[in-house]
Amino acid sequence: MSTPEQEIEYRQHRFSPPPGSTEIFLVRHGESAPARGDAPFDLVDGQADPDLAPEGRDHAQRVGVRLAGERIDAIYVTTLRRTVQTAAPLAEKLGLTPVVEPDLREIHLGDWENGLFRKYTTDGHPIVDRLWTEQRWDVIPGAESDERFGARLRGALTRIAAAHPDQRVAVFTHGGVIGEVFAQASRSVERFAFLGADNGSISHLVLHGDTWIVRRFNDTAHLATPLG
């Protein structure tokens, strides 16, 4: 005959955000227009500000469909229009007005702005090897320092979390931003370990005070992207 203690079942723990925490879905903007030497991008505070490419507009629609079924309490975008354009379908579906958070803009690439980063990376510029070896953006002449970049991102996300306890927020931002945020959250010794989030991907953090909990990175299920 079994005893009451033998009849008790202990199931595996299922994650639940701590009380007062904030869930943040970081969405990388859709693919932006290609850089062309004969047609430089517009600049915003010295940073390239391309429109979305047609593929990027498709990414935006797919993100909107994916997140419309989630409980999203607020939407944030940066000063660069590719994030605003990517957020637009979701904002329309939910009836939310995106809030602009300037400190979540992309890393400032100094002398390599306005499409030159893409060109020099493709052409095999010698500084690109230093960039990956040292894992520092500021090996690029005139680029924003890594310390300043990391501090402004942490400050911005801390402010968002403080404004939205027990809520879920969609933040439309940039690949370099997501890479730095997840390096901080995971305390990775490799600063560039999380670079490469796909356009239109969704990454997920839970912020609870000084604790940042990683829930998912580079989710592309809504983009029908094959593994690889």
CSV table of C-alpha atoms in Angstrom, one decimal, residues 56 101 168:
chain,number,residue,atom,x,y,z
A,56,GLY,CA,12.8,43.8,-45.1
A,101,GLU,CA,14.6,55.4,-27.4
A,168,ARG,CA,6.0,42.7,-22.0
